[in-house]
PDB file of C-alpha atoms in Angstrom:
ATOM      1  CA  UNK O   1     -19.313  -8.932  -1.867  1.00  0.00           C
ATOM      2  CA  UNK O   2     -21.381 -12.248  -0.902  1.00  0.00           C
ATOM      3  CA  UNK O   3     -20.570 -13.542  -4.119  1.00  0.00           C
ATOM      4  CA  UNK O   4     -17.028 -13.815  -3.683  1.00  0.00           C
ATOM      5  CA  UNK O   5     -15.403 -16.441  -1.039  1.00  0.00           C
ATOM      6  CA  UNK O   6     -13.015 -14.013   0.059  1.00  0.00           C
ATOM      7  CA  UNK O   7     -12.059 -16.740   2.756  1.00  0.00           C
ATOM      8  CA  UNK O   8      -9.943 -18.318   0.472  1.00  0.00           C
ATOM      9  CA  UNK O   9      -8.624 -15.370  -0.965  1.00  0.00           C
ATOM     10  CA  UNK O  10      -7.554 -14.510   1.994  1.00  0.00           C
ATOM     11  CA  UNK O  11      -6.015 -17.609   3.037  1.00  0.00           C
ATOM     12  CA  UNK O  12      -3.851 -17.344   0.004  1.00  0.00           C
ATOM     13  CA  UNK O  13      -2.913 -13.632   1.350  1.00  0.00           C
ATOM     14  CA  UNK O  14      -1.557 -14.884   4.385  1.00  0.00           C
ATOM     15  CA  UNK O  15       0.575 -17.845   3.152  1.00  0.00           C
ATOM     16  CA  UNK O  16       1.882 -14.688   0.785  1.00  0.00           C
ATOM     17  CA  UNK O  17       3.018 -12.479   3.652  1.00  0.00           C
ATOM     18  CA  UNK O  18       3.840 -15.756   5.758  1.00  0.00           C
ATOM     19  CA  UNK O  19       6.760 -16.477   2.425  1.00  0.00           C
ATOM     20  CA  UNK O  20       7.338 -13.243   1.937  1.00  0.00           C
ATOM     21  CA  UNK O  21       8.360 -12.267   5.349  1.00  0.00           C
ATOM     22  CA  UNK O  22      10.715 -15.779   5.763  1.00  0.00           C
ATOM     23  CA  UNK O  23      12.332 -14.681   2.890  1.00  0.00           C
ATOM     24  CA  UNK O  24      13.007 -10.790   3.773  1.00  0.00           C
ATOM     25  CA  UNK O  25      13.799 -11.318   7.271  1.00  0.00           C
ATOM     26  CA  UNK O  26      17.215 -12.525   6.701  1.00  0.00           C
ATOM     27  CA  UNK O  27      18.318 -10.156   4.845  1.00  0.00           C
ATOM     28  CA  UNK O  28      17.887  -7.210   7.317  1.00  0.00           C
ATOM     29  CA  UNK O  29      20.171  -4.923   8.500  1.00  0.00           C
ATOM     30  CA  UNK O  30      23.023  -7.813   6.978  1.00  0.00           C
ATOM     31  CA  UNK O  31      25.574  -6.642   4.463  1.00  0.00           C
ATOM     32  CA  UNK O  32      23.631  -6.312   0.927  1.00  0.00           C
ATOM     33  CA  UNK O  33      23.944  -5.670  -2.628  1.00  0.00           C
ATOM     34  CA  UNK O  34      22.154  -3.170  -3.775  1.00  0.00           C
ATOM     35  CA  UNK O  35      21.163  -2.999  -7.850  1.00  0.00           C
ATOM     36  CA  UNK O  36      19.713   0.162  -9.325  1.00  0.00           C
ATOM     37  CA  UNK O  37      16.754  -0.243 -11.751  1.00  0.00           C
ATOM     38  CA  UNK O  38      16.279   1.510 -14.821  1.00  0.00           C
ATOM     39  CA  UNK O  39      14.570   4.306 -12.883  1.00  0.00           C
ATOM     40  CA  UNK O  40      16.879   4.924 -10.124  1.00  0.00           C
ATOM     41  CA  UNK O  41      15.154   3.261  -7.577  1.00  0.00           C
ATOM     42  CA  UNK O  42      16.697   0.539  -5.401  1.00  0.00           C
ATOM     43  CA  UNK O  43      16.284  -3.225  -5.497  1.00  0.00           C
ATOM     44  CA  UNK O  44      18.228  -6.182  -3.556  1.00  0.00           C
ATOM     45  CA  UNK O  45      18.409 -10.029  -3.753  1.00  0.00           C
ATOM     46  CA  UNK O  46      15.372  -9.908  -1.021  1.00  0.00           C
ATOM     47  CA  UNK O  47      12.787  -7.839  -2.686  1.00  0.00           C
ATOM     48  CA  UNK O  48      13.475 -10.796  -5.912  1.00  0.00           C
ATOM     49  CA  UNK O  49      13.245 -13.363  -3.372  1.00  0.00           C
ATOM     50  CA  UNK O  50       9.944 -12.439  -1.640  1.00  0.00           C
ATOM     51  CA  UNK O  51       8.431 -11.751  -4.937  1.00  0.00           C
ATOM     52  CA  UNK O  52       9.313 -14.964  -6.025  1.00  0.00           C
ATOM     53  CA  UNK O  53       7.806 -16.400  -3.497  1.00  0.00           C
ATOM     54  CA  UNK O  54       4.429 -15.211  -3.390  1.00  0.00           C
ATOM     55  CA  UNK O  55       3.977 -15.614  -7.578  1.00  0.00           C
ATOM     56  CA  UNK O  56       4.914 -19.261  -7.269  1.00  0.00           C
ATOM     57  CA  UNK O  57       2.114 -19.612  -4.388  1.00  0.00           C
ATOM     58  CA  UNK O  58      -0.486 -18.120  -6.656  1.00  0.00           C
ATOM     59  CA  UNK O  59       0.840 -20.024  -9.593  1.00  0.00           C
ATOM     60  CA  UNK O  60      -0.081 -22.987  -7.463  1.00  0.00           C
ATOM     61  CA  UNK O  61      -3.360 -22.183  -6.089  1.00  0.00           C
ATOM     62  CA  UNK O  62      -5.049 -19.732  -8.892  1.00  0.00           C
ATOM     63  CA  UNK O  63      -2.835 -19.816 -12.170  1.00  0.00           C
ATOM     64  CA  UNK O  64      -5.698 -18.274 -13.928  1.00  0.00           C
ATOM     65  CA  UNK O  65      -5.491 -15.354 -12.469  1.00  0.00           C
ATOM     66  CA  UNK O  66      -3.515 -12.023 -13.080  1.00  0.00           C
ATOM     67  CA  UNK O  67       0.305 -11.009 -11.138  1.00  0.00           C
ATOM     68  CA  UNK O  68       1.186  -7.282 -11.111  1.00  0.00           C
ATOM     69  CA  UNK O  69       4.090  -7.318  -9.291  1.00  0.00           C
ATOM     70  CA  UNK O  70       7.351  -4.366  -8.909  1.00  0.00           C
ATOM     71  CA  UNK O  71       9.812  -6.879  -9.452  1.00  0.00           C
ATOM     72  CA  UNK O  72       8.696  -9.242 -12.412  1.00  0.00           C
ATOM     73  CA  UNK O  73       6.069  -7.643 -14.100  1.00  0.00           C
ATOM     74  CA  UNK O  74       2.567  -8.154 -15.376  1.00  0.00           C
ATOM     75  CA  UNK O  75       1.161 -11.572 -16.465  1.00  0.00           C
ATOM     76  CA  UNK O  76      -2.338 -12.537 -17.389  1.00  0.00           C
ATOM     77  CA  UNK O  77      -3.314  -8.639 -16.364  1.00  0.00           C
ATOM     78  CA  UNK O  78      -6.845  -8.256 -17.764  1.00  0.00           C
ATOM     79  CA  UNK O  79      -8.169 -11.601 -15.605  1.00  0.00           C
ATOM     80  CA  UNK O  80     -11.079 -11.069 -13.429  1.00  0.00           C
ATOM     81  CA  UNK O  81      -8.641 -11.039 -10.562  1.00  0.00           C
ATOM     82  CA  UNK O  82      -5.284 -10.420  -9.675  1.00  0.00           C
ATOM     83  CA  UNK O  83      -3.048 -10.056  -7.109  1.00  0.00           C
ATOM     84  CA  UNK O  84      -0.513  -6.584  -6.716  1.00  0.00           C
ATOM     85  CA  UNK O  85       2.488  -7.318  -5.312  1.00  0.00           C
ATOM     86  CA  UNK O  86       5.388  -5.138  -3.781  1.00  0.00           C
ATOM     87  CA  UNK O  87       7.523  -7.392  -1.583  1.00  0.00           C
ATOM     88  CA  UNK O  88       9.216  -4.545  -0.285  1.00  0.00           C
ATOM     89  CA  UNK O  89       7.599  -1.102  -0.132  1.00  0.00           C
ATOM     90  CA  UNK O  90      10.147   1.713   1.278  1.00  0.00           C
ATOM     91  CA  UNK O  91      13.407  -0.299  -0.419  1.00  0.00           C
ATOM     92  CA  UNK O  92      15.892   2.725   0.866  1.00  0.00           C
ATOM     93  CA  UNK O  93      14.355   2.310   4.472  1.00  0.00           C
ATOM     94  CA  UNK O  94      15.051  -1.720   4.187  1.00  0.00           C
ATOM     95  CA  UNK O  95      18.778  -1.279   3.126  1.00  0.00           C
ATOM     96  CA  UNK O  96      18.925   1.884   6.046  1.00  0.00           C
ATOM     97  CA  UNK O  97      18.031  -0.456   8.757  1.00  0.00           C
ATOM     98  CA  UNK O  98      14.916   1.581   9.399  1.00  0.00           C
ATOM     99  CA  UNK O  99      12.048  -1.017   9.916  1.00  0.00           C
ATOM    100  CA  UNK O 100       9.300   1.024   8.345  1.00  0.00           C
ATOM    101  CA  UNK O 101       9.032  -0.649   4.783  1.00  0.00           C
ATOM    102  CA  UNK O 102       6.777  -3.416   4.301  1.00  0.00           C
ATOM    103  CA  UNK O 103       5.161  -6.083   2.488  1.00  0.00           C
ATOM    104  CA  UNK O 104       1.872  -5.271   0.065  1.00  0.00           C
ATOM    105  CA  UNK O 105      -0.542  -7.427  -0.941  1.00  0.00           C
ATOM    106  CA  UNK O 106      -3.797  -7.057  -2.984  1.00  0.00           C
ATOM    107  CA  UNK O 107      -6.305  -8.773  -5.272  1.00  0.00           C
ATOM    108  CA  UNK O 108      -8.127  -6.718  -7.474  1.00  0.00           C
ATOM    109  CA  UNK O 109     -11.443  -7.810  -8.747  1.00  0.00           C
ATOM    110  CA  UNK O 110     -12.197  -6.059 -12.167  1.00  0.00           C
ATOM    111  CA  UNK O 111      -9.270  -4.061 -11.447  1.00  0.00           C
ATOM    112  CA  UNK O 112     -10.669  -2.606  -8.161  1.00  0.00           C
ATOM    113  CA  UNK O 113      -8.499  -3.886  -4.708  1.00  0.00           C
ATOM    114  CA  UNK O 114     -10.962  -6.180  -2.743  1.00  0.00           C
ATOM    115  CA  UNK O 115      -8.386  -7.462  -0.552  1.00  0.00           C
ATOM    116  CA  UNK O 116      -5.608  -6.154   0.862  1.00  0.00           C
ATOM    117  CA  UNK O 117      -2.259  -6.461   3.572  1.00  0.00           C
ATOM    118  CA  UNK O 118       0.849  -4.420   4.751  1.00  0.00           C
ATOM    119  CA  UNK O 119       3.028  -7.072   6.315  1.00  0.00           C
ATOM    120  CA  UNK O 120       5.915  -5.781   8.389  1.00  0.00           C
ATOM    121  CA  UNK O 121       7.991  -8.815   8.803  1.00  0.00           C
ATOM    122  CA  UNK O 122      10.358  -7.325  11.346  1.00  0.00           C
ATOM    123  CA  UNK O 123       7.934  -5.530  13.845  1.00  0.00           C
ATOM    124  CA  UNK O 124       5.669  -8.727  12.806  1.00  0.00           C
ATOM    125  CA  UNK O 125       2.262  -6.217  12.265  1.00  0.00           C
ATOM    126  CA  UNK O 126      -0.247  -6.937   9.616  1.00  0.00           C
ATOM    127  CA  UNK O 127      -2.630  -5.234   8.601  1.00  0.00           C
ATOM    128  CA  UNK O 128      -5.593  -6.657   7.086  1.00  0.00           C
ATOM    129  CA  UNK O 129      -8.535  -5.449   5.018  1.00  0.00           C
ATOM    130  CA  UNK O 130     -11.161  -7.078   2.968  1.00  0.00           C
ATOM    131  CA  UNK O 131     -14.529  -5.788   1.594  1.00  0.00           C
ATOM    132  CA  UNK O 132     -17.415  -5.604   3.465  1.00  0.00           C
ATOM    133  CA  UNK O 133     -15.187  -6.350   6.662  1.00  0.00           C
ATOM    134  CA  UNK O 134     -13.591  -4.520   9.374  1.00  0.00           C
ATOM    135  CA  UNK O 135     -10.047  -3.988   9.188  1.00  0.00           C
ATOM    136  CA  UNK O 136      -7.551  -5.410  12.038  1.00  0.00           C
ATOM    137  CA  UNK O 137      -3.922  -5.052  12.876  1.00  0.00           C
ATOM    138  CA  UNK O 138      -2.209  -8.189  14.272  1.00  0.00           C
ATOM    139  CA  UNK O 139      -6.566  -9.701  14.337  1.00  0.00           C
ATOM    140  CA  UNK O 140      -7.555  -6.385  16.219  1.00  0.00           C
ATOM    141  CA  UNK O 141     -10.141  -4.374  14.545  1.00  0.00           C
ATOM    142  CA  UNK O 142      -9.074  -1.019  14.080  1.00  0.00           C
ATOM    143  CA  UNK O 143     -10.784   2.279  13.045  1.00  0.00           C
ATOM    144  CA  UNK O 144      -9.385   5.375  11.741  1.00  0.00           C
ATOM    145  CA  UNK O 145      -9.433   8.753  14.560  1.00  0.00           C
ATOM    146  CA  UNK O 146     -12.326  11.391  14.363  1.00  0.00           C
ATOM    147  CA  UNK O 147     -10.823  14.734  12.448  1.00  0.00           C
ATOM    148  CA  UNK O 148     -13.286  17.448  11.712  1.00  0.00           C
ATOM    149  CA  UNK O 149     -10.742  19.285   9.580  1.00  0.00           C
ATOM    150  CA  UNK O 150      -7.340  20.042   8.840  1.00  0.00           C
ATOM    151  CA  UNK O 151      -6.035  22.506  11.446  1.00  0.00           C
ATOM    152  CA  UNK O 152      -5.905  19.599  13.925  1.00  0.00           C
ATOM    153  CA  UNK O 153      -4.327  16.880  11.541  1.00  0.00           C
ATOM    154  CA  UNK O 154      -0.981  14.931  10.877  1.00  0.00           C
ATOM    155  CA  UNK O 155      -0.214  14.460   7.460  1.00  0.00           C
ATOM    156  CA  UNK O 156       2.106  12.404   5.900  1.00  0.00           C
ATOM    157  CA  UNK O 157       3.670  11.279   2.219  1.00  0.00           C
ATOM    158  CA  UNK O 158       6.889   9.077   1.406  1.00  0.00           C
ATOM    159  CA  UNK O 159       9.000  12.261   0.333  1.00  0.00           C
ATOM    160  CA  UNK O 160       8.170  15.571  -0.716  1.00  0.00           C
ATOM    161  CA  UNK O 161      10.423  14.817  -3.715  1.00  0.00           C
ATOM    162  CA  UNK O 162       7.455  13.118  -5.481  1.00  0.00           C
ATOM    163  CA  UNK O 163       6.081  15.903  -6.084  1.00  0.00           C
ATOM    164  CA  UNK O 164       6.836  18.247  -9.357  1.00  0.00           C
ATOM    165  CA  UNK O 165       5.539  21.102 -10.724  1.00  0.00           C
ATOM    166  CA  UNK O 166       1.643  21.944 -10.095  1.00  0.00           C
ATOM    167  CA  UNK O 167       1.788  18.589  -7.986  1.00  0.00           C
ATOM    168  CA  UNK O 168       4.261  20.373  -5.678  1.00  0.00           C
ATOM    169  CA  UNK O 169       2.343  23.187  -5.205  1.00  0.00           C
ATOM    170  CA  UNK O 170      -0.901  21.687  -4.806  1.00  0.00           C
ATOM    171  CA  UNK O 171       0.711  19.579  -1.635  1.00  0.00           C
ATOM    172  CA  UNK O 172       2.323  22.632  -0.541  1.00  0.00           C
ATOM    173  CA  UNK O 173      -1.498  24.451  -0.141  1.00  0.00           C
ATOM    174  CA  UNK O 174      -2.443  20.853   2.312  1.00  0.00           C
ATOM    175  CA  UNK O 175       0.619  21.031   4.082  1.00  0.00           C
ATOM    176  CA  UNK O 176       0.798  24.616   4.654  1.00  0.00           C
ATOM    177  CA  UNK O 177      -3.119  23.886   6.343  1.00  0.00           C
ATOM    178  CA  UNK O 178      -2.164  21.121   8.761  1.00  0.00           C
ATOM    179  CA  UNK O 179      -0.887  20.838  12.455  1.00  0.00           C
ATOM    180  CA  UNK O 180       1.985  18.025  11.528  1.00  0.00           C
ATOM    181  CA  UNK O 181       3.444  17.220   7.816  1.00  0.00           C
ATOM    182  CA  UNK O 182       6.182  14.228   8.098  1.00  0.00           C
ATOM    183  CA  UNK O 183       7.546  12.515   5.680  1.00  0.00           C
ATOM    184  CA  UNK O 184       9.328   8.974   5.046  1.00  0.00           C
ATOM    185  CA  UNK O 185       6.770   5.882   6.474  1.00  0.00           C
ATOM    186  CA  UNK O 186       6.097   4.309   3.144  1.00  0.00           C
ATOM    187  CA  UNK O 187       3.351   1.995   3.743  1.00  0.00           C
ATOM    188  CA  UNK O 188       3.222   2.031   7.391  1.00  0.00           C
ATOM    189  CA  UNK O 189       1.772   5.657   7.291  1.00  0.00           C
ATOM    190  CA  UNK O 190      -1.621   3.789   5.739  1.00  0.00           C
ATOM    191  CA  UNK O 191      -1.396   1.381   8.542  1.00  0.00           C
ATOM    192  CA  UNK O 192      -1.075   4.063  11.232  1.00  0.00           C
ATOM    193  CA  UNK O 193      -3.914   6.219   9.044  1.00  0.00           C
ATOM    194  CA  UNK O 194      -6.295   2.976   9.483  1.00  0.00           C
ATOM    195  CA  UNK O 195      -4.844   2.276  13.240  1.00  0.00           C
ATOM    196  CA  UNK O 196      -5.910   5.961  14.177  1.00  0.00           C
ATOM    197  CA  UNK O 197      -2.830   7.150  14.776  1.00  0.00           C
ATOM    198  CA  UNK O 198      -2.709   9.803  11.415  1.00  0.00           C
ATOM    199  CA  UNK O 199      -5.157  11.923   9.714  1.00  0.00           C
ATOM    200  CA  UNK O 200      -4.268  11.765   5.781  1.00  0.00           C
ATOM    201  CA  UNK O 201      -1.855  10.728   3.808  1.00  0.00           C
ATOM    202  CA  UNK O 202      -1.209  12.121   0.404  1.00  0.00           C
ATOM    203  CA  UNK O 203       1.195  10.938  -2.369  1.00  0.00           C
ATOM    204  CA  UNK O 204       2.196  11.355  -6.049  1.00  0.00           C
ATOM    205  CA  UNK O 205       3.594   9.364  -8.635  1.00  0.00           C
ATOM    206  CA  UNK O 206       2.444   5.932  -7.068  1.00  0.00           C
ATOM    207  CA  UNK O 207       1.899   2.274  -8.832  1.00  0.00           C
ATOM    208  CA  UNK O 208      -0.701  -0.298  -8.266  1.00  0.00           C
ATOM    209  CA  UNK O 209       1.554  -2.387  -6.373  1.00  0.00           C
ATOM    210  CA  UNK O 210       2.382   1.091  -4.129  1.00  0.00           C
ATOM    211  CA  UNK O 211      -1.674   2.013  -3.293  1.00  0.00           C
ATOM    212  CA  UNK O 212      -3.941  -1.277  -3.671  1.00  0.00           C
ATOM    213  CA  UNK O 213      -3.305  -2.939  -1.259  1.00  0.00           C
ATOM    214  CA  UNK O 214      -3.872   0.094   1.425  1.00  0.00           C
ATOM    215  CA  UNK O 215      -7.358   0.864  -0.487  1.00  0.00           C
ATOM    216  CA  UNK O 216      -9.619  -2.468   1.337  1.00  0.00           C
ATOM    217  CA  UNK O 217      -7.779  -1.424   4.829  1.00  0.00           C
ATOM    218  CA  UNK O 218      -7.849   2.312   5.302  1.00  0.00           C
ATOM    219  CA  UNK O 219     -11.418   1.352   3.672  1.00  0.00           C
ATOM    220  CA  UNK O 220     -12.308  -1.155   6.236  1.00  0.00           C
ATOM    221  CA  UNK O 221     -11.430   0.975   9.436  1.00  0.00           C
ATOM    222  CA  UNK O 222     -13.965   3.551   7.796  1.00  0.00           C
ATOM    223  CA  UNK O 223     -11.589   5.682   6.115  1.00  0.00           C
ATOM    224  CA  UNK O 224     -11.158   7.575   2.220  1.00  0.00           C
ATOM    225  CA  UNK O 225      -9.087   6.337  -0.422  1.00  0.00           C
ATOM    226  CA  UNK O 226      -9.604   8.253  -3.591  1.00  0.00           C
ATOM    227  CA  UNK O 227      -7.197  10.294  -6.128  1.00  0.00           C
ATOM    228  CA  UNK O 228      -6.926  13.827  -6.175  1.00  0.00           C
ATOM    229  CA  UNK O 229     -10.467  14.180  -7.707  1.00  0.00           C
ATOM    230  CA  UNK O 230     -12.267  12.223  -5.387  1.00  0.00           C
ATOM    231  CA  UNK O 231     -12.430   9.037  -7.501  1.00  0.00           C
ATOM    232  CA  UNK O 232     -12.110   5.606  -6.083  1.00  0.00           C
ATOM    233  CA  UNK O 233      -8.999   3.839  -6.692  1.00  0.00           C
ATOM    234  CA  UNK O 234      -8.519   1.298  -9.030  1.00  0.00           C
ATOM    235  CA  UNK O 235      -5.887  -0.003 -11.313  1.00  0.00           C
ATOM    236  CA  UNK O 236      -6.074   2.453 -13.869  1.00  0.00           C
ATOM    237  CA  UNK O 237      -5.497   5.580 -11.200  1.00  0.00           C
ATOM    238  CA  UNK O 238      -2.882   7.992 -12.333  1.00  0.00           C
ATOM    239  CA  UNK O 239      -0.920   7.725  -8.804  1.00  0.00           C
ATOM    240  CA  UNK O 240      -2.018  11.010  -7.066  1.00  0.00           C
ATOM    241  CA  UNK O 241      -3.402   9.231  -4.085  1.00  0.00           C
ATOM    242  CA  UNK O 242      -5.414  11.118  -1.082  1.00  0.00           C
ATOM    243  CA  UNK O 243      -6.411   8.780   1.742  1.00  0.00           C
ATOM    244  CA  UNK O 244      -7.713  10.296   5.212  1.00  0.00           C
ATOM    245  CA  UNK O 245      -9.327   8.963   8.164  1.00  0.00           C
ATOM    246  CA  UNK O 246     -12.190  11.336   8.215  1.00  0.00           C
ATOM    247  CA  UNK O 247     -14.617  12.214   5.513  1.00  0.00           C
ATOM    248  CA  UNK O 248     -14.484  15.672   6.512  1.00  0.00           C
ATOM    249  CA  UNK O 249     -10.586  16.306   6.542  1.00  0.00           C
ATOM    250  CA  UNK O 250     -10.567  14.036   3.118  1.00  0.00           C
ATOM    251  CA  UNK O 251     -13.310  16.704   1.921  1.00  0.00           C
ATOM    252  CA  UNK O 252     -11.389  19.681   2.862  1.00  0.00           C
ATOM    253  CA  UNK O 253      -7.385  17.967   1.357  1.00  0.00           C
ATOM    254  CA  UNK O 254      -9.718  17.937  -1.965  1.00  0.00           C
ATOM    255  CA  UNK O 255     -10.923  21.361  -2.052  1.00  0.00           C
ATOM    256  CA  UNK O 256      -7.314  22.681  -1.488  1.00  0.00           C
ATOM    257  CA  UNK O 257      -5.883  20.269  -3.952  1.00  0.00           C
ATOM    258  CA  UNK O 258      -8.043  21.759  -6.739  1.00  0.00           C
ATOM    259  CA  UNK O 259      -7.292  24.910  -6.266  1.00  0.00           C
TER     260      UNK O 259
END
């Protein structure tokens, strides 16, 4: 995307997971209120504070453009760009201790992720993908493992309690044709997908600020990220996400999804 300075978008990406990760850090495995939101799902003073954060950097440096963010909402979403934010994806792993959540970061460009981090603030890895670049972890680049098909692969989701009715059994037809189904990585089981470390990862009931920011670095280390038709991910997806590492294991997940 020559058109784009992504340089500086990027710049602005990593002052993001720079505040966000100051801000989470202390909070970690330290005694913690934790609020329920409307839908169940756990929040704490740290996911508000890292949020907070990163929208008054962007404020600063592009107020023109769009926040999605878990926390606070939408503002200014139909802009030509904005920035997804989930200061802490995998909230019940934060307040268990377990340092698999993570920090995501994207900026969509007519709604499509161009840009993208997961920030782990306590392991202090980053991943890192823009378009048209290769992805890196920690400034490495990284590429996703060969996998001709499924018999051989690890597969992974957040919990198989996303997924209901013909959701449920369409995972159950994928899992049932892998080597390895685990559960419970959040966001780090894109990182380790683009880090060639797993095969696919396949998920339900996801939000922008849950998928965008993984799309640019699975994508740079020469991996899949579609739904569960194939389509490319944008802002509008319905949250059945399919990412693999292989074009031929992604191929295969699809053909077993529908059916």
């Amino acid at each position: 995307m020559p058109e784009l300075n992504l340089d500086v978008f990027l710049a602005l990406a990593l002052r993001l997971a720079d505040a966000a990760g100051a801000e989470i850090r202390p909070y970690f495995r330290r005694p913690l209120v934790v609020d329920d939101k409307p839908d169940l799902t756990p929040v704490t003073a740290a996911d508000r504070a890292a949020e907070a954060a990163m929208r008054a950097l962007i404020e600063e440096q592009f107020p023109d453009h769009g926040i999605i963010g878990e926390e606070f909402g939408r503002v200014r979403e139909e802009a030509e760009f904005s920035w997804v934010l989930d200061p802490i994806d995998g909230t019940k792993s934060f307040i268990s201790g377990v340092p698999l959540f993570g920090t995501l970061i994207a900026l969509t460009h007519h709604r499509r992720p161009i840009l993208g981090i997961i920030d782990q603030p306590i392991s202090r890895e980053r991943w890192v993908g823009a378009t048209g670049r290769p992805a890196t972890l920690n400034g490495t680049p990284i590429r996703c493992r060969p996998c001709s098909g499924l018999v051989a692969a690890t597969l992974f989701a957040t919990t198989p309690e996303m997924f209901k009715g013909d959701d449920a059994i369409a995972f159950a037809r994928v899992s049932a044709a892998v080597k390895l189904t685990r559960f419970g990585a959040d966001c780090y089981a894109y990182g380790l997908v683009a880090a060639g470390f797993v095969d696919l990862v396949l998920e339900a009931s996801l939000k922008p600020y849950d998928f965008c920011a993984m799309v640019p670095i699975v994508e740079g280390a020469v991996g899949v990220a579609t739904d569960w038709r194939g389509t490319a991910l944008d802002l509008a997806s319905d949250g059945r996400i399919l990412i693999a590492g292989d074009r031929r294991a992604h191929k295969a997940a699809l053909a077993l999804l529908d059916g």
